[in-house]
Coordinates of C-alpha atoms in Angstrom, one line a residue:
Chain A
M121 CA 0.0 0.0 0.0
A122 CA 1.3 3.4 -0.9
Y123 CA 2.2 5.9 1.8
I124 CA -0.5 8.4 0.8
E125 CA -3.7 7.0 -0.6
V126 CA -6.4 9.3 -1.8
D127 CA -9.6 7.9 -3.3
G128 CA -12.5 9.9 -4.7
L129 CA -11.9 13.0 -2.6
T130 CA -14.7 15.6 -2.7
K131 CA -15.2 18.9 -1.0
D132 CA -17.8 21.6 -1.5
F133 CA -17.8 25.0 0.0
I134 CA -20.9 27.1 0.5
V135 CA -20.1 30.7 -0.4
K136 CA -22.4 33.5 0.7
E137 CA -22.7 36.0 -2.0
K138 CA -23.0 39.7 -1.5
R139 CA -26.5 40.7 -0.6
Q140 CA -28.3 42.0 -3.5
K141 CA -30.6 45.0 -3.4
G142 CA -34.1 44.4 -2.3
K143 CA -33.3 40.9 -1.0
L144 CA -33.4 40.1 2.6
L145 CA -31.1 37.0 2.6
R146 CA -27.8 36.6 0.9
E147 CA -27.8 34.1 -1.9
K148 CA -25.7 31.0 -1.3
K149 CA -23.6 29.3 -3.9
T150 CA -22.0 26.0 -3.7
V151 CA -18.4 25.8 -5.0
H152 CA -17.1 22.3 -5.8
A153 CA -13.5 22.6 -4.7
L154 CA -12.8 18.9 -5.2
R155 CA -14.8 16.6 -7.4
G156 CA -13.5 13.1 -6.9
V157 CA -9.7 13.3 -6.8
S158 CA -7.7 10.1 -6.5
F159 CA -4.0 9.5 -6.3
A160 CA -1.3 7.5 -4.5
V161 CA 2.1 8.7 -3.4
G162 CA 4.9 6.4 -2.4
R163 CA 7.3 7.0 0.5
G164 CA 10.2 9.3 -0.5
E165 CA 8.5 10.7 -3.6
L166 CA 8.8 14.4 -4.5
V167 CA 5.5 15.4 -6.0
G168 CA 4.6 18.8 -7.5
Y169 CA 1.0 19.8 -7.4
I170 CA 0.1 22.5 -9.8
G171 CA -3.0 24.2 -11.1
P172 CA -4.4 27.7 -11.5
N173 CA -5.7 29.6 -8.5
G174 CA -8.9 28.0 -7.1
A175 CA -8.2 24.6 -8.7
G176 CA -8.4 22.9 -5.3
K177 CA -4.7 22.6 -4.4
S178 CA -4.8 24.2 -1.0
T179 CA -8.0 22.3 -0.2
T180 CA -6.2 19.0 -0.9
V181 CA -3.3 20.0 1.2
K182 CA -5.5 21.1 4.0
I183 CA -7.4 17.8 4.0
L184 CA -4.2 15.7 3.8
S185 CA -2.7 17.7 6.7
G186 CA -5.8 17.2 8.9
I187 CA -7.0 20.8 8.9
L188 CA -10.2 20.2 6.8
V189 CA -12.7 17.4 6.9
P190 CA -13.7 16.3 3.4
D191 CA -17.3 15.7 2.3
G192 CA -16.5 12.4 0.6
G193 CA -13.8 10.0 -0.3
E194 CA -11.1 8.3 1.6
V195 CA -7.6 9.3 2.6
L196 CA -5.0 7.3 4.4
V197 CA -1.6 8.8 5.2
G198 CA 0.8 6.3 6.7
G199 CA -2.2 4.2 7.7
L200 CA -4.0 7.1 9.5
V201 CA -7.1 9.1 8.5
P202 CA -5.8 12.7 8.9
W203 CA -9.0 14.4 10.2
K204 CA -10.0 11.5 12.4
E205 CA -6.6 10.9 14.1
R206 CA -5.4 14.5 13.8
R207 CA -3.1 14.6 16.7
E208 CA -1.4 11.3 15.9
H209 CA -1.2 12.2 12.2
V210 CA 0.3 15.7 12.6
K211 CA 3.2 14.3 14.6
H212 CA 4.5 12.8 11.4
I213 CA 4.0 15.7 9.1
G214 CA 5.5 19.2 8.6
V215 CA 3.7 22.0 6.9
V216 CA 5.1 25.2 5.5
F217 CA 2.5 27.7 4.4
G218 CA 4.0 30.2 2.0
Q219 CA 2.3 33.3 3.3
R220 CA 1.8 32.7 7.0
S221 CA 4.4 32.0 9.6
Q222 CA 4.5 29.2 12.1
L223 CA 7.2 30.9 14.1
W224 CA 6.9 33.7 16.6
W225 CA 7.3 37.2 15.2
D226 CA 9.2 39.1 17.9
V227 CA 11.5 36.6 19.4
P228 CA 14.8 35.1 18.2
I229 CA 14.1 32.1 16.0
V230 CA 16.0 29.7 18.2
D231 CA 13.4 30.5 21.0
S232 CA 10.6 29.6 18.6
Y233 CA 12.4 26.3 17.9
S234 CA 12.8 25.6 21.6
L235 CA 9.0 26.0 22.0
L236 CA 8.4 23.7 19.0
K237 CA 10.6 21.2 20.8
D238 CA 8.1 21.2 23.7
I239 CA 5.0 21.3 21.4
Y240 CA 6.2 18.2 19.6
R241 CA 7.7 16.6 22.7
I242 CA 11.1 16.1 21.0
P243 CA 13.7 14.6 23.4
E244 CA 16.5 17.1 24.2
G245 CA 19.3 15.1 22.6
D246 CA 17.4 14.6 19.3
Y247 CA 16.5 18.2 19.3
E248 CA 20.1 19.4 19.7
A249 CA 21.4 17.1 17.0
R250 CA 18.6 17.9 14.5
L251 CA 18.8 21.7 15.1
K252 CA 22.5 21.6 14.5
E253 CA 22.1 19.6 11.3
L254 CA 19.3 21.8 10.0
T255 CA 21.0 25.1 10.8
Q256 CA 24.1 24.0 9.0
A257 CA 22.2 22.7 6.0
L258 CA 20.1 25.9 5.8
D259 CA 22.9 28.2 6.7
L260 CA 20.9 29.6 9.7
E261 CA 23.6 29.6 12.3
P262 CA 24.4 33.3 12.3
L263 CA 20.6 34.1 12.4
L264 CA 19.5 32.0 15.3
R265 CA 19.5 34.9 17.8
T266 CA 17.7 37.3 15.4
P267 CA 14.0 37.9 15.8
L268 CA 11.9 36.6 12.8
R269 CA 10.6 40.1 12.0
L270 CA 14.2 41.3 11.1
L271 CA 14.8 38.5 8.6
S272 CA 14.6 38.9 4.9
L273 CA 12.0 36.9 2.9
G274 CA 14.5 34.3 1.9
Q275 CA 16.0 33.9 5.4
R276 CA 12.5 33.7 6.8
M277 CA 11.5 30.8 4.5
R278 CA 14.7 29.0 5.5
A279 CA 13.8 29.6 9.2
E280 CA 10.3 28.3 8.5
L281 CA 11.6 25.2 6.9
C282 CA 13.9 24.5 9.8
G283 CA 11.0 24.9 12.2
S284 CA 8.8 22.5 10.2
L285 CA 11.4 19.8 10.0
L286 CA 12.7 19.7 13.7
H287 CA 10.4 16.8 14.6
R288 CA 11.7 14.8 11.6
P289 CA 8.4 14.5 9.7
E290 CA 8.0 11.7 7.2
L291 CA 5.9 14.0 5.0
L292 CA 6.4 17.6 4.2
F293 CA 3.8 19.9 2.6
L294 CA 5.1 23.0 1.0
D295 CA 2.6 25.6 -0.1
E296 CA 4.4 27.9 -2.6
P297 CA 7.7 27.8 -0.9
T298 CA 9.6 29.9 -3.3
I299 CA 7.1 32.7 -3.7
G300 CA 8.8 36.1 -3.7
L301 CA 12.3 34.7 -3.3
D302 CA 15.3 35.9 -5.2
A303 CA 17.2 33.6 -7.5
V304 CA 19.9 32.6 -5.1
S305 CA 17.5 31.8 -2.3
K306 CA 15.3 29.8 -4.6
L307 CA 18.3 27.7 -5.7
S308 CA 19.6 27.0 -2.2
L309 CA 16.1 26.2 -1.1
R310 CA 15.7 23.6 -3.8
E311 CA 19.2 22.2 -3.1
F312 CA 18.2 21.8 0.6
L313 CA 14.9 20.1 -0.3
K314 CA 16.7 17.6 -2.5
W315 CA 19.2 16.9 0.3
E316 CA 16.5 16.4 2.9
N317 CA 14.6 14.1 0.6
K318 CA 17.6 12.0 -0.2
E319 CA 19.1 11.9 3.2
Y320 CA 15.9 10.9 5.1
G321 CA 13.5 9.8 2.4
T322 CA 11.1 12.5 3.4
T323 CA 8.1 12.5 1.2
V324 CA 7.6 16.0 -0.2
M325 CA 4.4 17.4 -1.7
L326 CA 4.7 20.9 -3.0
T327 CA 2.2 23.3 -4.6
T328 CA 3.7 26.0 -6.6
H329 CA 3.2 28.3 -9.5
D330 CA 6.9 28.3 -10.3
M331 CA 7.6 25.8 -13.0
E332 CA 11.3 25.9 -12.2
D333 CA 10.5 24.4 -8.8
I334 CA 8.9 21.5 -10.5
E335 CA 11.6 21.1 -13.1
A336 CA 14.3 21.2 -10.5
L337 CA 12.7 19.1 -7.8
C338 CA 9.9 16.9 -8.8
S339 CA 10.1 13.5 -10.4
R340 CA 6.3 13.6 -10.7
V341 CA 3.8 16.3 -11.3
M342 CA 0.0 16.3 -10.8
V343 CA -2.2 18.9 -12.5
L344 CA -5.4 19.9 -10.9
G345 CA -8.1 22.0 -12.5
H346 CA -11.8 22.6 -11.6
G347 CA -11.4 20.2 -8.7
Q348 CA -10.3 17.3 -10.9
K349 CA -7.0 15.6 -11.5
L350 CA -6.1 16.3 -15.1
F351 CA -2.6 14.9 -15.3
D352 CA -0.4 12.7 -13.2
G353 CA 3.1 11.7 -14.4
R354 CA 6.5 13.0 -15.4
L355 CA 7.0 16.6 -16.4
P356 CA 8.5 15.9 -19.8
D357 CA 5.4 13.7 -20.6
L358 CA 3.1 16.5 -19.6
L359 CA 5.0 19.0 -21.8
A360 CA 5.0 16.6 -24.7
R361 CA 1.2 16.4 -24.5
F362 CA 0.9 20.0 -25.3
D363 CA 1.8 21.2 -28.7
T364 CA 3.4 24.5 -28.3
V365 CA 5.7 26.7 -30.4
R366 CA 9.4 26.0 -30.2
N367 CA 12.3 28.2 -31.4
V368 CA 15.5 27.4 -33.2
R369 CA 18.3 29.9 -34.0
V370 CA 20.7 28.8 -36.7
K371 CA 23.9 30.4 -38.2
Y372 CA 25.7 29.4 -41.3
A373 CA 29.4 29.5 -42.0
A374 CA 29.2 30.7 -45.6
A375 CA 26.6 32.9 -47.3
L376 CA 23.0 32.5 -46.2
P377 CA 21.4 29.7 -48.2
D378 CA 17.8 29.6 -49.4
L379 CA 15.7 27.6 -47.0
H380 CA 13.0 25.2 -48.3
L381 CA 10.8 24.7 -45.4
P382 CA 7.2 23.6 -45.0
D383 CA 4.7 26.5 -45.0
D384 CA 3.8 26.3 -41.4
V385 CA 7.3 27.0 -40.1
G386 CA 7.8 30.6 -39.3
W387 CA 11.2 32.2 -40.0
S388 CA 12.9 35.5 -40.0
R389 CA 16.4 36.5 -41.2
T390 CA 19.0 37.7 -38.7
E391 CA 22.4 39.2 -39.5
D392 CA 24.1 35.9 -40.2
G393 CA 21.4 33.3 -39.9
F394 CA 17.7 32.6 -39.3
E395 CA 15.3 32.4 -36.5
L396 CA 12.7 29.7 -36.9
S397 CA 9.6 28.8 -35.0
Y398 CA 7.8 25.6 -35.5
R399 CA 5.3 23.2 -34.0
L400 CA 6.2 19.7 -33.1
S401 CA 2.9 18.4 -34.6
A402 CA 3.8 19.9 -38.0
L403 CA 7.5 19.0 -38.0
P404 CA 9.5 16.8 -35.7
T405 CA 12.7 18.5 -34.5
A406 CA 14.9 15.9 -36.2
K407 CA 13.3 16.5 -39.6
L408 CA 13.8 20.2 -39.2
L409 CA 17.5 19.8 -38.4
S410 CA 18.2 17.6 -41.4
L411 CA 16.5 20.2 -43.6
L412 CA 18.7 22.9 -42.1
E413 CA 21.8 20.8 -42.7
E414 CA 21.0 20.2 -46.3
A415 CA 20.9 23.9 -46.9
G416 CA 24.5 24.6 -46.0
E417 CA 27.3 24.3 -43.5
I418 CA 26.0 25.3 -40.0
S419 CA 28.3 27.2 -37.8
E420 CA 26.1 27.5 -34.8
L421 CA 22.7 26.1 -33.8
T422 CA 20.7 26.9 -30.7
L423 CA 17.6 25.1 -29.6
Q424 CA 15.9 27.4 -27.2
P425 CA 14.8 25.7 -24.0
E426 CA 11.1 25.2 -23.7
N427 CA 9.5 28.0 -21.7
T428 CA 7.6 25.9 -19.2
D429 CA 5.6 28.8 -17.9
R430 CA 4.3 29.5 -21.4
L431 CA 3.6 25.8 -21.8
I432 CA 1.6 25.6 -18.7
A433 CA -0.3 28.7 -19.6
A434 CA -1.1 27.2 -23.0
M435 CA -2.1 24.0 -21.2
Y436 CA -4.5 25.8 -18.8
K437 CA -6.0 27.5 -21.8
E438 CA -6.4 24.3 -23.8
L439 CA -8.0 22.6 -20.9
D440 CA -10.2 25.7 -20.4
L441 CA -9.1 26.3 -16.8
Chain B
M35 CA 2.3 18.6 33.5
N36 CA 4.0 18.9 30.2
T37 CA 1.1 21.1 29.0
L38 CA 1.5 23.5 32.0
K39 CA 5.2 23.7 31.3
L40 CA 4.5 24.5 27.7
Y41 CA 2.0 27.2 28.7
F42 CA 4.4 29.0 31.0
K43 CA 7.2 28.8 28.5
S44 CA 5.0 30.2 25.8
I45 CA 3.8 33.0 28.1
G46 CA 7.4 33.8 29.1
M47 CA 8.3 34.1 25.5
L48 CA 5.4 36.4 24.7
L49 CA 6.4 38.5 27.7
R50 CA 9.8 38.9 26.2
S51 CA 8.3 39.9 22.9
H52 CA 6.2 42.6 24.6
L53 CA 9.4 43.9 26.1
Q54 CA 10.9 44.3 22.7
Y55 CA 9.1 47.6 22.6
P56 CA 9.7 49.0 26.1
E57 CA 8.4 52.5 25.5
S58 CA 5.1 51.4 24.1
F59 CA 4.8 48.8 26.8
I60 CA 5.4 51.3 29.6
M61 CA 3.0 53.9 28.1
Q62 CA 0.2 51.4 27.7
T63 CA 0.7 49.9 31.1
L64 CA 0.4 53.4 32.6
A65 CA -2.7 54.1 30.5
Q66 CA -4.2 50.9 32.0
L67 CA -3.4 52.2 35.5
V68 CA -5.2 55.5 34.8
M69 CA -8.2 53.6 33.4
E70 CA -8.6 51.1 36.3
G71 CA -7.7 53.9 38.8
G72 CA -10.6 55.9 37.4
E73 CA -12.9 52.9 37.8
L74 CA -11.9 52.7 41.5
M75 CA -12.4 56.5 41.8
V76 CA -16.0 56.1 40.7
V77 CA -16.6 53.6 43.6
I78 CA -14.8 55.9 46.0
L79 CA -17.1 58.8 44.9
I80 CA -20.2 56.8 45.3
V81 CA -19.1 55.7 48.8
D82 CA -18.2 59.3 49.6
R83 CA -21.7 60.5 48.6
F84 CA -23.9 57.7 50.0
Q85 CA -21.7 56.0 52.7
S86 CA -23.4 52.7 52.0
L87 CA -25.3 50.9 49.3
K88 CA -28.2 48.6 50.3
G89 CA -26.5 48.0 53.7
W90 CA -23.0 47.4 52.2
S91 CA -20.4 49.7 53.8
G92 CA -17.7 51.5 51.8
G93 CA -15.1 48.9 52.8
N94 CA -17.4 46.1 51.6
L95 CA -17.8 47.8 48.3
Y96 CA -14.0 48.2 47.8
F97 CA -13.6 44.5 48.6
F98 CA -16.2 43.5 46.0
F99 CA -14.5 45.8 43.5
G100 CA -11.1 44.4 44.2
M101 CA -12.2 40.8 43.8
M102 CA -13.8 41.5 40.4
S103 CA -10.9 43.6 39.3
V104 CA -8.2 41.0 40.2
S105 CA -10.2 38.2 38.7
F106 CA -11.0 40.0 35.5
Y107 CA -7.6 41.3 34.7
L108 CA -5.8 38.0 35.8
T109 CA -8.0 36.4 33.1
E110 CA -7.0 39.0 30.5
L111 CA -3.3 38.7 31.6
F112 CA -3.2 34.9 31.2
G113 CA -6.1 34.2 28.8
R114 CA -5.5 36.9 26.2
G115 CA -5.6 34.3 23.5
I116 CA -9.3 33.9 24.2
T117 CA -10.2 37.3 25.6
G118 CA -8.7 39.3 22.8
D119 CA -6.7 37.7 20.0
F120 CA -8.9 34.8 18.9
P121 CA -10.9 36.5 16.1
M122 CA -7.6 37.7 14.6
M123 CA -6.3 34.1 14.7
V124 CA -9.3 33.0 12.7
R125 CA -9.0 35.8 10.2
T126 CA -5.3 35.5 9.6
G127 CA -5.4 31.7 9.3
R128 CA -3.2 31.2 12.4
L129 CA -5.8 28.7 13.6
D130 CA -4.8 26.5 10.7
T131 CA -1.2 26.4 12.0
F132 CA -2.5 25.2 15.4
L133 CA -4.3 22.4 13.7
V134 CA -1.2 20.9 12.2
R135 CA 0.5 20.5 15.6
P136 CA 0.0 17.6 17.9
R137 CA -1.7 19.6 20.7
G138 CA -5.2 20.7 21.6
V139 CA -6.4 23.8 19.8
L140 CA -7.6 25.5 23.0
T141 CA -4.3 24.8 24.7
Q142 CA -2.5 26.4 21.8
V143 CA -4.8 29.4 21.7
L144 CA -4.2 30.0 25.4
C145 CA -0.5 29.6 24.8
A146 CA -0.6 32.2 22.1
G147 CA -1.7 35.3 24.1
T148 CA -0.9 37.3 27.1
D149 CA -1.6 40.9 28.0
P150 CA 1.1 41.9 30.6
R151 CA -0.1 45.5 30.5
R152 CA -2.9 44.4 32.8
I153 CA -0.5 44.1 35.8
T154 CA -1.3 47.7 36.8
C155 CA -5.0 46.9 36.8
I156 CA -4.4 43.9 39.0
A157 CA -2.3 46.2 41.3
V158 CA -5.3 48.6 41.6
G159 CA -7.6 45.6 42.3
T160 CA -5.2 44.3 45.0
A161 CA -5.0 47.8 46.5
A162 CA -8.9 47.9 46.6
L163 CA -8.9 44.4 48.2
I164 CA -6.5 45.4 51.0
M165 CA -8.4 48.7 51.5
G166 CA -11.7 46.9 51.6
S167 CA -10.4 44.2 53.9
T168 CA -8.9 46.8 56.4
L169 CA -12.0 49.1 56.4
S170 CA -14.4 46.1 56.8
G171 CA -12.2 44.7 59.6
I172 CA -12.1 41.2 58.2
S173 CA -10.5 38.7 60.6
W174 CA -8.6 36.4 58.2
N175 CA -8.2 32.7 58.8
L176 CA -7.2 29.8 56.6
L177 CA -10.8 29.0 55.4
K178 CA -11.3 32.6 54.3
V179 CA -8.0 32.6 52.4
I180 CA -9.1 29.4 50.7
A181 CA -12.5 30.9 49.9
L182 CA -10.8 34.0 48.4
A183 CA -8.4 32.0 46.3
E184 CA -11.1 29.6 45.1
S185 CA -13.4 32.5 44.3
I186 CA -10.8 34.3 42.2
V187 CA -9.8 31.1 40.3
M188 CA -13.4 30.2 39.6
S189 CA -14.3 33.7 38.5
C190 CA -11.3 33.6 36.1
L191 CA -12.7 30.4 34.6
L192 CA -16.1 31.9 34.3
I193 CA -14.8 35.0 32.6
L194 CA -12.8 32.8 30.2
G195 CA -15.9 30.8 29.5
L196 CA -17.9 33.9 28.7
F197 CA -15.2 35.2 26.4
M198 CA -15.3 31.9 24.6
I199 CA -18.8 32.7 23.5
E200 CA -17.3 35.5 21.5
A201 CA -14.6 33.1 20.2
V202 CA -17.3 30.7 19.0
F203 CA -19.2 33.5 17.3
S204 CA -16.0 34.5 15.4
I205 CA -15.6 30.9 14.2
F206 CA -19.0 31.1 12.7
S207 CA -17.9 34.5 11.3
V208 CA -20.6 36.4 13.1
K209 CA -19.3 39.9 13.6
S210 CA -21.7 41.6 15.9
V211 CA -20.5 40.7 19.3
E212 CA -22.3 43.5 21.3
L213 CA -24.5 41.0 22.9
V214 CA -21.5 39.1 24.2
N215 CA -19.7 42.2 25.3
A216 CA -22.8 43.0 27.4
I217 CA -22.1 40.0 29.6
T218 CA -18.3 40.1 29.6
Y219 CA -17.4 43.7 30.0
G220 CA -20.9 44.6 31.1
G221 CA -20.7 41.8 33.7
R222 CA -17.5 43.1 35.0
S223 CA -18.9 46.6 35.4
A224 CA -22.1 45.5 37.0
C225 CA -20.8 42.8 39.2
Q226 CA -18.1 44.9 40.8
Y227 CA -21.1 45.8 43.1
P228 CA -22.8 43.0 45.1
V229 CA -25.6 41.5 43.1
D230 CA -28.4 42.2 45.6
V231 CA -28.3 45.9 44.8
Y232 CA -29.9 45.1 41.4
P233 CA -33.5 44.3 40.4
L234 CA -34.6 40.7 39.9
P235 CA -34.0 40.4 36.1
L236 CA -30.4 41.5 36.4
R237 CA -29.9 39.3 39.4
A238 CA -31.2 36.3 37.4
L239 CA -28.8 37.2 34.6
F240 CA -25.8 37.3 36.8
T241 CA -26.8 34.1 38.8
V242 CA -27.9 31.8 36.0
I243 CA -26.4 32.9 32.7
A244 CA -23.2 34.7 33.8
P245 CA -23.1 33.5 37.4
F246 CA -20.7 36.1 38.9
A247 CA -23.1 36.2 41.9
L248 CA -22.1 32.5 42.6
T249 CA -18.4 32.7 41.9
L250 CA -17.8 36.1 43.4
H251 CA -20.6 37.6 45.6
V252 CA -21.5 34.5 47.6
P253 CA -17.9 33.8 48.8
A254 CA -17.0 37.5 49.1
S255 CA -20.0 38.3 51.3
W256 CA -19.2 35.2 53.4
I257 CA -15.6 36.4 53.9
L258 CA -17.1 39.7 55.0
D259 CA -19.3 37.9 57.5
R260 CA -22.4 39.1 55.8
P261 CA -23.5 36.0 53.8
L262 CA -25.5 36.9 50.8
Y263 CA -29.3 36.1 51.3
G264 CA -28.2 34.6 54.6
W265 CA -27.0 31.4 52.9
P266 CA -25.0 28.8 55.0
S267 CA -21.2 28.7 55.0
W268 CA -20.8 25.7 52.7
T269 CA -22.3 27.6 49.8
A270 CA -19.3 29.9 49.8
F271 CA -17.2 26.9 48.7
V272 CA -19.7 25.1 46.5
T273 CA -21.4 27.8 44.4
P274 CA -18.1 29.2 42.9
L275 CA -17.7 25.8 41.2
S276 CA -20.2 27.1 38.7
G277 CA -17.3 29.0 37.1
A278 CA -15.6 25.7 36.3
A279 CA -19.0 24.4 35.0
V280 CA -19.4 27.3 32.6
F281 CA -15.9 26.8 31.4
A282 CA -16.4 23.1 30.9
V283 CA -19.6 23.7 28.9
M284 CA -18.0 26.4 26.7
A285 CA -14.9 24.2 26.1
A286 CA -17.3 21.5 24.8
V287 CA -19.1 24.1 22.6
F288 CA -15.7 25.3 21.4
R289 CA -14.8 21.8 20.3
L290 CA -18.1 21.6 18.3
A291 CA -17.3 25.0 16.7
M292 CA -13.9 23.8 15.7
R293 CA -15.5 20.8 14.1
H294 CA -17.7 23.2 12.1
Y295 CA -14.6 25.2 11.2
R296 CA -12.8 22.2 9.9
S297 CA -15.7 21.2 7.8
T298 CA -16.4 24.6 6.3
G299 CA -12.9 26.0 6.3
S300 CA -14.2 29.5 6.7

């Protein structure tokens, strides 16, 4: 049996709308946040959970972490039903909410950690060892005596991560962990997550809007939209399913040859070469390359990396999300 | 035991965070002193004008005032999480962070708030207690000390329980809490005077719904050797337990409200 088992999860919210003129009672509207989502996650997996705002990502995470009770469906995490055995369940999980802090604002972060030690009943020896390890890995040592409110956004996220991992959770939920971080902070955060996952086999489930997070970290990605699971698999497979425009830049050693390309390939001349854009469905990359080679001696060729953000945007559009 | 340790450690930490802003802390603490000192002045003026109220002497009135003041502000000092900060915790989603920790929600709420500025209010209350005790010529013995301590603890539980009504309302995202304020802050103002000065409907309110009469007035009047309604001595020790009862009921209601919160995710 997989570590996380989710079967047919449903959750509706009743939203009260603004009172309209001349009506005494506010109209109620039911929003289907989740309409039967199922998946399984094995121990030690790094899973990215993506989807546009309002797709049901946070709702899923809240149910899996025991905050919310679903309307239907079954969930088992490590053999426990999160909302029924909340206290036992949350001993084994760590949660980092992107926008709200779990630490105390005005006191040095090490004091917050010491309180978390008592909350989770971590034995003193374990706590010392784990704190040392995490502060080294996250480069927090010089900041331990600094109050949270004086930390930069990147430092704060590292501090939050440390706090959520002190009790050695088997499962870590990250809700948009890299939101608002600069490039260096993002990179070091991703490195750390990989390390933690490898070192301890911590299962990580992360929701994000940042496709680089997924590319860098996740072996598996799930796409959620309108409360349903739309895709579950490897990122390259997801990208391959969506036919988007790709770009190639080519330079020739000698004079520019005439290109004989299919009509649906767009091209423009640059100083010493061409810029081409094409669709995979119209022309496989290998075919295009051989056409370019036939035309003359190539001095330089650049295949532009796929812009994942654009792909995802195209995908959301195609799926009408 | 572990929970108590956690509570005091949390409160200690919050105290240190309040002291991060010493100027603001001192100013606000002084403001509290002026406020509660003013409340006491009102009682002093009434005593000066009327000498006694329905047979209660000035000293008796100071004693009642002191007991209410000490109980109320001790509650605000140690139970700020419920008496003040809770609606904010719901709005900002802090409540969610409590739910992902292996502790009771109510425990964590109580661990998350303290209002040390109230120490000056408690000082005023204590001064009123001493003044009232001296003027009334109370002859203290062990039983009376026990009755006093029990009464204050039970009143604190009662006040906490009453503020939990407001907490429950805020979970159901009901904003108008005037009704609740009427029995919390209103109860404090009204019940700093012995309940038998009031007409029957108010007496019923403060005996049955918000039983300050039982947690405060019955033991206090017994300590003053003037038992309320002439009730026997044992009532001074038994009726205050209603404070614990109110707290227990509200703790149960709070649990139900949390169940609602977790199914609606408001």
